[in-house]
Coordinates of C-alpha atoms in Angstrom, one line a residue:
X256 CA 0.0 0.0 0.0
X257 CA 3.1 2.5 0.7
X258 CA 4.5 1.9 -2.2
X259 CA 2.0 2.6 -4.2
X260 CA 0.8 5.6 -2.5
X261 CA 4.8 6.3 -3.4
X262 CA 4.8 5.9 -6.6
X263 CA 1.7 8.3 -7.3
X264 CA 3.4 10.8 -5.1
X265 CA 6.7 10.2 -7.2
X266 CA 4.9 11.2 -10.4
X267 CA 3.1 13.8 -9.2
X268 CA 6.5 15.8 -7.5
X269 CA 8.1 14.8 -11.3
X270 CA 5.8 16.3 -13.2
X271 CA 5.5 19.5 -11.3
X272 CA 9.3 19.8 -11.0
X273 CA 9.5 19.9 -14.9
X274 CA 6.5 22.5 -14.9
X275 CA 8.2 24.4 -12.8
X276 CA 11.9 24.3 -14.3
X277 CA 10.1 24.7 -17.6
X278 CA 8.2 27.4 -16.3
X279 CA 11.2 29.6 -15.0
X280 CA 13.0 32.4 -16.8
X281 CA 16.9 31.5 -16.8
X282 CA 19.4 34.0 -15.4
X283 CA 20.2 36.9 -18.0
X284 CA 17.6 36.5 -19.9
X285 CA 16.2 39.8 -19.9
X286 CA 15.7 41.9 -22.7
X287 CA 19.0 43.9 -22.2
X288 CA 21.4 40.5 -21.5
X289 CA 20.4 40.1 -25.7
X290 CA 22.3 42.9 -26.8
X291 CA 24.9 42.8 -24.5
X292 CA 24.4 44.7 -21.2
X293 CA 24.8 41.8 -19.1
X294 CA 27.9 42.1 -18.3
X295 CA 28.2 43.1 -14.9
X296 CA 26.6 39.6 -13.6
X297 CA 29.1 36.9 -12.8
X298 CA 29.9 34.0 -15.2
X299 CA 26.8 32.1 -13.7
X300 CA 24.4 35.2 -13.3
X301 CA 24.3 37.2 -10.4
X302 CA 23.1 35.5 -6.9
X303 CA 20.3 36.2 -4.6
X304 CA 17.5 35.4 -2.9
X305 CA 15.7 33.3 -4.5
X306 CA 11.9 34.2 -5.7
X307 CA 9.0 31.7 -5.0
X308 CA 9.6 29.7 -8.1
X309 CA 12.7 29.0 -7.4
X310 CA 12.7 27.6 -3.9
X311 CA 9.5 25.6 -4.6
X312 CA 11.6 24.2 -7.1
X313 CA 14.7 23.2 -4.6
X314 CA 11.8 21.5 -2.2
X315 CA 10.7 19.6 -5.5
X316 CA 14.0 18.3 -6.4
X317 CA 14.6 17.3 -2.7
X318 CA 11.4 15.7 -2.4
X319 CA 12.1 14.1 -5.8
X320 CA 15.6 12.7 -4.7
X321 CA 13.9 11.2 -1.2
X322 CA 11.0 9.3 -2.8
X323 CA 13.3 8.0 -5.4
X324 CA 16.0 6.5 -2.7
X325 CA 13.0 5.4 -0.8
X326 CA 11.7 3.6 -3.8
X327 CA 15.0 2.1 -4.5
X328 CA 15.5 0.8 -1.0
X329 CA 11.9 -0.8 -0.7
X330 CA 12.3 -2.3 -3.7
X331 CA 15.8 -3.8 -3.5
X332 CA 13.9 -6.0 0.0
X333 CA 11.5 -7.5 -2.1
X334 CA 11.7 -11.2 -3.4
X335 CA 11.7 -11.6 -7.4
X336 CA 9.7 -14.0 -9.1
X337 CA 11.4 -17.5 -9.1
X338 CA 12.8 -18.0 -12.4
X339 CA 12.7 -21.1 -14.9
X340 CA 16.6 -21.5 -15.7
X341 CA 17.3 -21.3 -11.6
X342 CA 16.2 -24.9 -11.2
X343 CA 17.4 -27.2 -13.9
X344 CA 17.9 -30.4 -12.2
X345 CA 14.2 -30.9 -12.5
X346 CA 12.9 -31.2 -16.3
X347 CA 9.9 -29.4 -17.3
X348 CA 6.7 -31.1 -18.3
X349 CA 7.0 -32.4 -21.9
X350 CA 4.3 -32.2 -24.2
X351 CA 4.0 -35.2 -27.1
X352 CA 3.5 -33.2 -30.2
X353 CA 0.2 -34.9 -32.0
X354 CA 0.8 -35.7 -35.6
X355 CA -1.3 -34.0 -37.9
X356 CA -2.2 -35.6 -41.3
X357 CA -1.0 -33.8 -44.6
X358 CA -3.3 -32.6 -46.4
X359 CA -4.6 -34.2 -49.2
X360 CA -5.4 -31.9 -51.9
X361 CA -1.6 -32.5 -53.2
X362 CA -1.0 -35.4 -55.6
X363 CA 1.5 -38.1 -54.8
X364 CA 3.4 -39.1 -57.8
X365 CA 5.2 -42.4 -57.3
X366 CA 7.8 -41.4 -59.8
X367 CA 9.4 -38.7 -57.9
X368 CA 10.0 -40.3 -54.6
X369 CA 13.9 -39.1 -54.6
X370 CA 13.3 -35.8 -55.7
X371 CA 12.8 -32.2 -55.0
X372 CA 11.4 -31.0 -58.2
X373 CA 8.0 -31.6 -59.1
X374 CA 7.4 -34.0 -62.0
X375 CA 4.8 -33.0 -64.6
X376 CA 2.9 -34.9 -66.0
X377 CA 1.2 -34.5 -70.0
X378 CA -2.4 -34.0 -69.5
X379 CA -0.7 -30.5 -66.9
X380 CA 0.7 -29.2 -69.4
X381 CA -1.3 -27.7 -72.1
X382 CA -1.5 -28.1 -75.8
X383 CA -0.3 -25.4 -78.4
X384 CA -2.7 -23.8 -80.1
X385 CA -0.4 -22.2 -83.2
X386 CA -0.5 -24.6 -86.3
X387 CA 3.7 -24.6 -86.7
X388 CA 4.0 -25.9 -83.2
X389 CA 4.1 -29.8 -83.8
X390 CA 2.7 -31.3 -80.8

């Protein structure tokens, strides 16, 4: 029941940490940093206290970072599925495979035991119709 309640809780903090880092303006992007007036900020943008969206984002990321160790840790106690190829001193059950009957719509031509190619016989092939064919 915990972890479930975990993982909703672990999509819910993703989702809203990617609206909000989506949603945030990045440092020096104002209109003056395009034509070059931000130059008096640092190499990373200047630093200060940060605004609403900002912190709510820090919680976000912690919370995002605790659920997910959390997740991992319950998860790492549970017991897999036994596996098939764990156990192979005892055989599996074998099936008999039932023999199905060939159809019989092809002809058996006793001829043609030893080979691959079909033999063809006269009345399959049929006759010429031009008079300077012979037959």
């Amino acid at each position: 029941m915990v972890y479930e309640v975990l993982l909703v809780a672990y999509l819910v903090v993703a989702l809203l940490l990617i609206g909000f880092v989506l949603i945030q303006q990045g440092k020096g992007a104002d209109m003056g940093a395009s034509f070059g007036s931000g130059g008096s900020n640092t190499v990373f943008g200047s630093t200060g206290s940060g605004n609403f969206m900002t912190r709510t984002t820090g919680i976000l990321a912690g919370l995002f970072f605790f659920i997910s160790l959390t997740l991992g840790a319950m998860t790492a106690n549970r017991e897999s599925a036994e596996d098939e190829w764990n156990n192979l001193e005892v055989p599996a059950a074998v099936e008999t495979p039932v023999e199905v009957p060939a159809d019989q719509d092809v002809p058996v031509i006793e001829g043609a035991a030893g080979s691959d190619v079909p033999a063809v016989e006269s009345s399959d092939v049929p006759k010429a119709q031009d008079e300077n064919i012979p037959d």
